[in-house]
């Protein structure tokens, strides 16, 4: 099969088309003929050499795919050969064939294309796990999303809005602010020209927000604490601004704040399977009805993966970038 491999740590140019043996599924796994594969920030980190795949995972990049089941044990998750699915994987998505745990596969929602389906698993699994499970976003509560125009950001905005929450988000340009407000963000905050702490205080009458989904870390840490309401929860999922930040511990104690975070890639199949079940029950009906939909910004054929990564490096996208494969 054809696949994209990382020849060495570096820029987009290190992604090269190569021939690899078709992977063989193990117990409880399926072989998927890939039709589309999502491009995500962790793929970039892996390309740069800072996010190696977990033990036993493919060294090929790619964490989410959509395609047809052509082998393995689909019955392990109530599926069948030939089913069209999207799947969360720990690696190997940038290829014509990919192995996935059957329990991490979900049917392509009614009315969605394979390209749209490939944009779902990584962001929806991540948002559900962190905003609704770890962040415990409850009815009537408010959410602040940093990086609102990213794949994670657009997913968090549309999903929380669909569940009736007031959502605020940061973005880096007037165009992006306009785009995220069209997706359901109550107010977009241009972090280049506005102080998000001041804006959140103004928008909430100095109360703050209940949950913050943060992918910046670094010097955002103390500012995030100031933007939280009492009993608020800060959930960190990336560290684009650096791994270290200072905080006022007394503020955490006196205001009963919670600071948490997670990564998803190395978690066990059973953990991801539970998220898949929650998504199929709570979110897939919204996708099938058209109440929410993924935001696709650009597509590239598999052999142009380097161009897709260059776009992500430049931060041009509003929503998802997806690779497509001939079938």
mmCIF file of C-alpha atoms in Angstrom:
data_model
loop_
_atom_site.group_PDB
_atom_site.id
_atom_site.type_symbol
_atom_site.label_atom_id
_atom_site.label_comp_id
_atom_site.label_asym_id
_atom_site.label_seq_id
_atom_site.Cartn_x
_atom_site.Cartn_y
_atom_site.Cartn_z
ATOM 1 C CA UNK A 1 0.000 0.000 0.000
ATOM 2 C CA UNK A 2 1.000 3.656 -0.339
ATOM 3 C CA UNK A 3 1.559 5.643 2.820
ATOM 4 C CA UNK A 4 3.122 8.857 4.070
ATOM 5 C CA UNK A 5 6.089 8.393 6.359
ATOM 6 C CA UNK A 6 8.157 10.817 8.399
ATOM 7 C CA UNK A 7 11.695 10.411 7.055
ATOM 8 C CA UNK A 8 13.287 12.478 9.845
ATOM 9 C CA UNK A 9 12.183 15.134 12.336
ATOM 10 C CA UNK A 10 11.617 18.456 10.610
ATOM 11 C CA UNK A 11 9.314 20.571 8.493
ATOM 12 C CA UNK A 12 6.577 19.516 6.070
ATOM 13 C CA UNK A 13 9.169 18.465 3.509
ATOM 14 C CA UNK A 14 10.112 15.395 5.581
ATOM 15 C CA UNK A 15 6.735 13.789 4.761
ATOM 16 C CA UNK A 16 7.281 11.404 1.845
ATOM 17 C CA UNK A 17 5.127 8.955 -0.085
ATOM 18 C CA UNK A 18 6.361 5.398 0.308
ATOM 19 C CA UNK A 19 5.296 1.771 -0.095
ATOM 20 C CA UNK A 20 4.525 -0.202 3.046
ATOM 21 C CA UNK A 21 3.082 -3.655 3.700
ATOM 22 C CA UNK A 22 -0.645 -3.609 4.344
ATOM 23 C CA UNK A 23 -1.106 -3.898 8.124
ATOM 24 C CA UNK A 24 -2.650 -7.013 9.628
ATOM 25 C CA UNK A 25 -5.426 -6.575 12.207
ATOM 26 C CA UNK A 26 -5.143 -8.361 15.530
ATOM 27 C CA UNK A 27 -7.867 -9.626 17.869
ATOM 28 C CA UNK A 28 -10.717 -7.163 18.182
ATOM 29 C CA UNK A 29 -9.352 -5.026 15.350
ATOM 30 C CA UNK A 30 -10.521 -4.231 11.822
ATOM 31 C CA UNK A 31 -8.717 -3.372 8.609
ATOM 32 C CA UNK A 32 -10.085 -0.219 6.990
ATOM 33 C CA UNK A 33 -9.595 0.838 3.390
ATOM 34 C CA UNK A 34 -8.982 4.538 3.970
ATOM 35 C CA UNK A 35 -10.885 7.051 1.853
ATOM 36 C CA UNK A 36 -10.043 10.165 3.868
ATOM 37 C CA UNK A 37 -7.792 11.004 6.827
ATOM 38 C CA UNK A 38 -7.871 14.014 9.101
ATOM 39 C CA UNK A 39 -4.801 16.180 9.694
ATOM 40 C CA UNK A 40 -4.282 17.270 13.303
ATOM 41 C CA UNK A 41 -1.825 19.226 15.416
ATOM 42 C CA UNK A 42 -0.456 16.043 17.057
ATOM 43 C CA UNK A 43 0.586 14.900 13.565
ATOM 44 C CA UNK A 44 2.678 18.054 13.326
ATOM 45 C CA UNK A 45 4.251 17.417 16.718
ATOM 46 C CA UNK A 46 5.090 13.859 15.658
ATOM 47 C CA UNK A 47 6.608 15.153 12.425
ATOM 48 C CA UNK A 48 8.771 17.543 14.437
ATOM 49 C CA UNK A 49 9.974 14.720 16.679
ATOM 50 C CA UNK A 50 8.246 15.846 19.880
ATOM 51 C CA UNK A 51 5.295 13.433 20.015
ATOM 52 C CA UNK A 52 6.335 9.828 19.344
ATOM 53 C CA UNK A 53 3.631 7.196 18.861
ATOM 54 C CA UNK A 54 2.798 5.016 21.868
ATOM 55 C CA UNK A 55 4.300 1.546 22.117
ATOM 56 C CA UNK A 56 2.836 -0.832 19.568
ATOM 57 C CA UNK A 57 1.283 1.882 17.386
ATOM 58 C CA UNK A 58 2.190 2.517 13.765
ATOM 59 C CA UNK A 59 5.018 4.970 13.163
ATOM 60 C CA UNK A 60 2.986 6.526 10.334
ATOM 61 C CA UNK A 61 1.166 9.755 11.183
ATOM 62 C CA UNK A 62 -2.604 10.050 11.194
ATOM 63 C CA UNK A 63 -5.029 9.727 14.102
ATOM 64 C CA UNK A 64 -8.437 9.690 12.397
ATOM 65 C CA UNK A 65 -9.770 8.068 9.258
ATOM 66 C CA UNK A 66 -12.921 7.270 7.338
ATOM 67 C CA UNK A 67 -13.358 4.331 5.007
ATOM 68 C CA UNK A 68 -14.734 0.814 4.545
ATOM 69 C CA UNK A 69 -14.095 -2.225 6.720
ATOM 70 C CA UNK A 70 -12.389 -4.857 4.553
ATOM 71 C CA UNK A 71 -11.024 -7.292 7.133
ATOM 72 C CA UNK A 72 -10.498 -8.223 10.745
ATOM 73 C CA UNK A 73 -13.149 -8.760 13.405
ATOM 74 C CA UNK A 74 -15.853 -6.113 12.924
ATOM 75 C CA UNK A 75 -18.362 -8.255 14.820
ATOM 76 C CA UNK A 76 -16.424 -7.379 17.990
ATOM 77 C CA UNK A 77 -18.255 -4.048 17.913
ATOM 78 C CA UNK A 78 -21.449 -5.067 16.150
ATOM 79 C CA UNK A 79 -20.118 -4.067 12.714
ATOM 80 C CA UNK A 80 -19.798 -5.960 9.429
ATOM 81 C CA UNK A 81 -17.441 -6.212 6.483
ATOM 82 C CA UNK A 82 -18.219 -3.435 4.016
ATOM 83 C CA UNK A 83 -19.521 -1.018 6.644
ATOM 84 C CA UNK A 84 -18.558 2.616 6.136
ATOM 85 C CA UNK A 85 -17.039 3.927 9.350
ATOM 86 C CA UNK A 86 -14.836 6.592 10.824
ATOM 87 C CA UNK A 87 -12.301 5.631 13.465
ATOM 88 C CA UNK A 88 -9.924 7.027 16.031
ATOM 89 C CA UNK A 89 -6.489 5.396 15.725
ATOM 90 C CA UNK A 90 -3.167 5.756 17.540
ATOM 91 C CA UNK A 91 -1.279 6.146 14.241
ATOM 92 C CA UNK A 92 -1.178 4.933 10.660
ATOM 93 C CA UNK A 93 -3.972 7.052 9.195
ATOM 94 C CA UNK A 94 -1.942 8.552 6.344
ATOM 95 C CA UNK A 95 -2.152 5.358 4.282
ATOM 96 C CA UNK A 96 -4.372 3.378 1.928
ATOM 97 C CA UNK A 97 -5.145 0.866 4.679
ATOM 98 C CA UNK A 98 -5.181 1.264 8.448
ATOM 99 C CA UNK A 99 -5.875 -0.992 11.409
ATOM 100 C CA UNK A 100 -8.263 0.246 14.106
ATOM 101 C CA UNK A 101 -9.787 -1.289 17.232
ATOM 102 C CA UNK A 102 -13.357 -2.188 16.278
ATOM 103 C CA UNK A 103 -14.583 -0.494 19.465
ATOM 104 C CA UNK A 104 -13.131 2.830 18.269
ATOM 105 C CA UNK A 105 -15.103 2.753 15.016
ATOM 106 C CA UNK A 106 -18.335 4.670 14.529
ATOM 107 C CA UNK A 107 -20.716 4.584 11.560
ATOM 108 C CA UNK A 108 -20.472 7.460 9.125
ATOM 109 C CA UNK A 109 -23.354 9.745 10.168
ATOM 110 C CA UNK A 110 -26.250 9.889 7.751
ATOM 111 C CA UNK A 111 -25.819 12.664 5.185
ATOM 112 C CA UNK A 112 -22.098 13.173 5.770
ATOM 113 C CA UNK A 113 -19.408 12.509 3.185
ATOM 114 C CA UNK A 114 -16.329 10.426 3.891
ATOM 115 C CA UNK A 115 -14.294 13.628 3.975
ATOM 116 C CA UNK A 116 -16.581 15.089 6.635
ATOM 117 C CA UNK A 117 -16.568 11.819 8.574
ATOM 118 C CA UNK A 118 -12.758 11.755 8.608
ATOM 119 C CA UNK A 119 -12.829 15.131 10.370
ATOM 120 C CA UNK A 120 -14.824 13.771 13.324
ATOM 121 C CA UNK A 121 -12.965 11.240 15.512
ATOM 122 C CA UNK A 122 -9.920 13.094 16.851
ATOM 123 C CA UNK A 123 -11.733 16.333 17.599
ATOM 124 C CA UNK A 124 -15.033 14.878 18.847
ATOM 125 C CA UNK A 125 -13.368 12.259 21.058
ATOM 126 C CA UNK A 126 -11.067 14.971 22.459
ATOM 127 C CA UNK A 127 -13.787 17.545 23.055
ATOM 128 C CA UNK A 128 -16.189 15.061 24.640
ATOM 129 C CA UNK A 129 -13.508 13.638 26.935
ATOM 130 C CA UNK A 130 -12.189 17.010 28.052
ATOM 131 C CA UNK A 131 -15.121 19.435 28.006
ATOM 132 C CA UNK A 132 -17.934 17.153 29.109
ATOM 133 C CA UNK A 133 -16.148 14.416 31.083
ATOM 134 C CA UNK A 134 -13.112 16.086 32.675
ATOM 135 C CA UNK A 135 -14.515 19.632 32.529
ATOM 136 C CA UNK A 136 -17.985 18.496 33.682
ATOM 137 C CA UNK A 137 -19.704 21.239 31.674
ATOM 138 C CA UNK A 138 -23.214 21.197 33.113
ATOM 139 C CA UNK A 139 -26.528 22.666 31.901
ATOM 140 C CA UNK A 140 -26.564 26.440 32.185
ATOM 141 C CA UNK A 141 -22.778 26.759 32.428
ATOM 142 C CA UNK A 142 -20.477 28.796 30.200
ATOM 143 C CA UNK A 143 -17.417 27.743 28.202
ATOM 144 C CA UNK A 144 -14.340 29.599 26.926
ATOM 145 C CA UNK A 145 -12.453 27.939 24.087
ATOM 146 C CA UNK A 146 -8.948 29.037 23.155
ATOM 147 C CA UNK A 147 -7.980 28.489 19.535
ATOM 148 C CA UNK A 148 -11.597 28.727 18.475
ATOM 149 C CA UNK A 149 -10.852 28.491 14.737
ATOM 150 C CA UNK A 150 -8.902 25.228 15.020
ATOM 151 C CA UNK A 151 -10.411 21.806 14.442
ATOM 152 C CA UNK A 152 -10.746 21.266 18.188
ATOM 153 C CA UNK A 153 -12.033 24.787 18.673
ATOM 154 C CA UNK A 154 -14.736 24.683 16.009
ATOM 155 C CA UNK A 155 -15.889 21.312 17.331
ATOM 156 C CA UNK A 156 -16.073 22.540 20.925
ATOM 157 C CA UNK A 157 -18.008 25.638 19.886
ATOM 158 C CA UNK A 158 -20.585 23.858 17.735
ATOM 159 C CA UNK A 159 -21.110 21.000 20.178
ATOM 160 C CA UNK A 160 -21.435 23.119 23.317
ATOM 161 C CA UNK A 161 -23.708 25.549 21.488
ATOM 162 C CA UNK A 162 -25.892 22.654 20.324
ATOM 163 C CA UNK A 163 -26.304 21.601 23.951
ATOM 164 C CA UNK A 164 -27.470 25.101 24.892
ATOM 165 C CA UNK A 165 -24.308 26.524 26.466
ATOM 166 C CA UNK A 166 -23.069 30.078 26.064
ATOM 167 C CA UNK A 167 -19.662 29.801 24.408
ATOM 168 C CA UNK A 168 -16.902 32.378 24.128
ATOM 169 C CA UNK A 169 -13.748 31.771 22.126
ATOM 170 C CA UNK A 170 -10.459 33.376 21.174
ATOM 171 C CA UNK A 171 -9.139 33.657 17.629
ATOM 172 C CA UNK A 172 -6.315 35.517 15.909
ATOM 173 C CA UNK A 173 -8.034 37.715 13.331
ATOM 174 C CA UNK A 174 -11.258 39.565 12.602
ATOM 175 C CA UNK A 175 -12.033 37.004 9.871
ATOM 176 C CA UNK A 176 -11.677 34.148 12.333
ATOM 177 C CA UNK A 177 -13.762 35.907 14.962
ATOM 178 C CA UNK A 178 -16.529 36.347 12.397
ATOM 179 C CA UNK A 179 -16.273 32.679 11.382
ATOM 180 C CA UNK A 180 -16.526 31.272 14.912
ATOM 181 C CA UNK A 181 -19.431 33.552 15.777
ATOM 182 C CA UNK A 182 -21.266 32.136 12.758
ATOM 183 C CA UNK A 183 -20.765 28.657 14.264
ATOM 184 C CA UNK A 184 -22.468 29.498 17.545
ATOM 185 C CA UNK A 185 -19.847 31.367 19.554
ATOM 186 C CA UNK A 186 -21.702 34.091 21.478
ATOM 187 C CA UNK A 187 -18.715 36.441 21.299
ATOM 188 C CA UNK A 188 -15.376 35.921 19.619
ATOM 189 C CA UNK A 189 -12.326 37.585 21.171
ATOM 190 C CA UNK A 190 -9.406 38.639 18.979
ATOM 191 C CA UNK A 191 -6.467 37.711 21.202
ATOM 192 C CA UNK A 192 -4.118 39.895 19.115
ATOM 193 C CA UNK A 193 -6.036 43.091 19.840
ATOM 194 C CA UNK A 194 -8.067 42.291 22.983
ATOM 195 C CA UNK A 195 -7.291 41.011 26.468
ATOM 196 C CA UNK A 196 -9.413 37.891 26.848
ATOM 197 C CA UNK A 197 -9.500 38.219 30.656
ATOM 198 C CA UNK A 198 -10.916 41.735 30.457
ATOM 199 C CA UNK A 199 -13.392 40.699 27.785
ATOM 200 C CA UNK A 200 -14.626 37.686 29.763
ATOM 201 C CA UNK A 201 -15.089 39.843 32.853
ATOM 202 C CA UNK A 202 -17.032 42.380 30.787
ATOM 203 C CA UNK A 203 -19.177 39.739 29.093
ATOM 204 C CA UNK A 204 -20.005 37.874 32.322
ATOM 205 C CA UNK A 205 -20.427 40.876 34.625
ATOM 206 C CA UNK A 206 -17.137 39.910 36.332
ATOM 207 C CA UNK A 207 -18.381 36.406 37.158
ATOM 208 C CA UNK A 208 -16.066 34.520 34.793
ATOM 209 C CA UNK A 209 -16.730 31.294 32.883
ATOM 210 C CA UNK A 210 -17.314 27.835 34.317
ATOM 211 C CA UNK A 211 -14.983 25.861 32.025
ATOM 212 C CA UNK A 212 -11.995 26.803 29.872
ATOM 213 C CA UNK A 213 -10.636 24.508 27.166
ATOM 214 C CA UNK A 214 -7.017 25.562 26.718
ATOM 215 C CA UNK A 215 -4.405 24.468 24.192
ATOM 216 C CA UNK A 216 -1.924 27.275 24.911
ATOM 217 C CA UNK A 217 -0.693 26.793 28.526
ATOM 218 C CA UNK A 218 2.471 28.835 29.275
ATOM 219 C CA UNK A 219 1.638 32.395 30.273
ATOM 220 C CA UNK A 220 -2.057 31.720 29.686
ATOM 221 C CA UNK A 221 -2.164 29.774 32.970
ATOM 222 C CA UNK A 222 -2.506 32.722 35.398
ATOM 223 C CA UNK A 223 -4.773 34.583 32.970
ATOM 224 C CA UNK A 224 -7.041 31.573 32.638
ATOM 225 C CA UNK A 225 -7.421 31.379 36.414
ATOM 226 C CA UNK A 226 -8.507 35.026 36.465
ATOM 227 C CA UNK A 227 -11.090 34.315 33.748
ATOM 228 C CA UNK A 228 -12.674 31.413 35.658
ATOM 229 C CA UNK A 229 -15.736 31.728 37.846
ATOM 230 C CA UNK A 230 -15.592 30.406 41.387
ATOM 231 C CA UNK A 231 -15.598 26.580 41.259
ATOM 232 C CA UNK A 232 -14.458 26.826 37.626
ATOM 233 C CA UNK A 233 -12.477 24.157 35.776
ATOM 234 C CA UNK A 234 -9.460 24.698 33.532
ATOM 235 C CA UNK A 235 -8.814 21.820 31.120
ATOM 236 C CA UNK A 236 -5.493 21.851 29.247
ATOM 237 C CA UNK A 237 -4.993 19.701 26.150
ATOM 238 C CA UNK A 238 -1.859 21.206 24.548
ATOM 239 C CA UNK A 239 1.011 23.555 25.339
ATOM 240 C CA UNK A 240 1.510 25.724 22.277
ATOM 241 C CA UNK A 241 2.620 28.563 24.561
ATOM 242 C CA UNK A 242 5.090 26.458 26.541
ATOM 243 C CA UNK A 243 5.029 23.789 29.223
ATOM 244 C CA UNK A 244 5.648 26.092 32.192
ATOM 245 C CA UNK A 245 3.476 28.771 33.751
ATOM 246 C CA UNK A 246 3.098 30.568 37.079
ATOM 247 C CA UNK A 247 -0.059 30.566 39.141
ATOM 248 C CA UNK A 248 -1.401 31.975 42.388
ATOM 249 C CA UNK A 249 -2.045 28.897 44.509
ATOM 250 C CA UNK A 250 -4.135 30.865 46.987
ATOM 251 C CA UNK A 251 -6.511 31.835 44.171
ATOM 252 C CA UNK A 252 -6.987 28.145 43.370
ATOM 253 C CA UNK A 253 -7.696 27.323 47.000
ATOM 254 C CA UNK A 254 -9.884 30.294 47.911
ATOM 255 C CA UNK A 255 -12.003 30.079 44.749
ATOM 256 C CA UNK A 256 -12.100 26.256 44.613
ATOM 257 C CA UNK A 257 -10.698 26.079 41.108
ATOM 258 C CA UNK A 258 -9.825 22.828 39.346
ATOM 259 C CA UNK A 259 -6.845 22.524 36.995
ATOM 260 C CA UNK A 260 -6.723 19.370 34.930
ATOM 261 C CA UNK A 261 -5.680 18.124 31.523
ATOM 262 C CA UNK A 262 -5.167 15.056 29.425
ATOM 263 C CA UNK A 263 -3.805 13.467 26.301
ATOM 264 C CA UNK A 264 -5.837 10.883 24.428
ATOM 265 C CA UNK A 265 -3.509 8.975 22.127
ATOM 266 C CA UNK A 266 -1.973 6.584 24.671
ATOM 267 C CA UNK A 267 -5.182 5.869 26.616
ATOM 268 C CA UNK A 268 -6.410 2.232 26.511
ATOM 269 C CA UNK A 269 -8.955 0.976 24.019
ATOM 270 C CA UNK A 270 -11.582 0.520 26.742
ATOM 271 C CA UNK A 271 -11.363 4.222 27.643
ATOM 272 C CA UNK A 272 -11.758 5.312 24.030
ATOM 273 C CA UNK A 273 -14.540 2.779 23.480
ATOM 274 C CA UNK A 274 -16.547 4.392 26.281
ATOM 275 C CA UNK A 275 -16.174 7.773 24.603
ATOM 276 C CA UNK A 276 -17.268 6.241 21.282
ATOM 277 C CA UNK A 277 -20.419 4.898 22.919
ATOM 278 C CA UNK A 278 -21.230 8.288 24.454
ATOM 279 C CA UNK A 279 -20.698 10.020 21.120
ATOM 280 C CA UNK A 280 -22.933 7.577 19.275
ATOM 281 C CA UNK A 281 -25.712 8.116 21.810
ATOM 282 C CA UNK A 282 -25.426 11.865 22.372
ATOM 283 C CA UNK A 283 -23.695 13.409 19.360
ATOM 284 C CA UNK A 284 -24.193 11.202 16.291
ATOM 285 C CA UNK A 285 -27.962 11.993 16.175
ATOM 286 C CA UNK A 286 -27.089 15.705 15.991
ATOM 287 C CA UNK A 287 -24.702 15.049 13.094
ATOM 288 C CA UNK A 288 -27.194 12.837 11.232
ATOM 289 C CA UNK A 289 -29.960 15.427 11.606
ATOM 290 C CA UNK A 290 -27.745 18.257 10.365
ATOM 291 C CA UNK A 291 -28.001 20.134 13.655
ATOM 292 C CA UNK A 292 -24.198 20.233 13.741
ATOM 293 C CA UNK A 293 -21.576 19.505 11.117
ATOM 294 C CA UNK A 294 -17.785 19.515 10.863
ATOM 295 C CA UNK A 295 -16.120 22.551 9.340
ATOM 296 C CA UNK A 296 -13.873 21.481 6.442
ATOM 297 C CA UNK A 297 -11.356 24.122 5.435
ATOM 298 C CA UNK A 298 -9.246 22.320 2.823
ATOM 299 C CA UNK A 299 -8.529 18.924 1.316
ATOM 300 C CA UNK A 300 -5.341 17.554 -0.237
ATOM 301 C CA UNK A 301 -4.591 14.237 -1.945
ATOM 302 C CA UNK A 302 -2.472 11.884 0.139
ATOM 303 C CA UNK A 303 0.673 12.578 -1.885
ATOM 304 C CA UNK A 304 0.385 16.272 -0.976
ATOM 305 C CA UNK A 305 0.463 15.709 2.787
ATOM 306 C CA UNK A 306 3.398 18.109 3.006
ATOM 307 C CA UNK A 307 1.196 20.915 1.631
ATOM 308 C CA UNK A 308 -1.469 20.104 4.206
ATOM 309 C CA UNK A 309 1.120 20.335 6.979
ATOM 310 C CA UNK A 310 2.501 23.593 5.592
ATOM 311 C CA UNK A 311 -0.999 25.048 5.791
ATOM 312 C CA UNK A 312 -1.353 23.893 9.391
ATOM 313 C CA UNK A 313 2.094 25.261 10.269
ATOM 314 C CA UNK A 314 1.048 28.637 8.853
ATOM 315 C CA UNK A 315 -2.140 28.599 10.924
ATOM 316 C CA UNK A 316 -4.276 29.449 7.914
ATOM 317 C CA UNK A 317 -7.169 27.065 8.500
ATOM 318 C CA UNK A 318 -10.589 27.690 10.001
ATOM 319 C CA UNK A 319 -11.721 24.171 10.823
ATOM 320 C CA UNK A 320 -10.286 20.916 9.533
ATOM 321 C CA UNK A 321 -7.735 19.876 6.917
ATOM 322 C CA UNK A 322 -8.328 16.446 5.378
ATOM 323 C CA UNK A 323 -6.290 14.144 3.133
ATOM 324 C CA UNK A 324 -8.129 12.204 0.421
ATOM 325 C CA UNK A 325 -7.277 8.877 -1.199
ATOM 326 C CA UNK A 326 -8.295 7.327 -4.510
ATOM 327 C CA UNK A 327 -10.388 4.181 -4.124
#
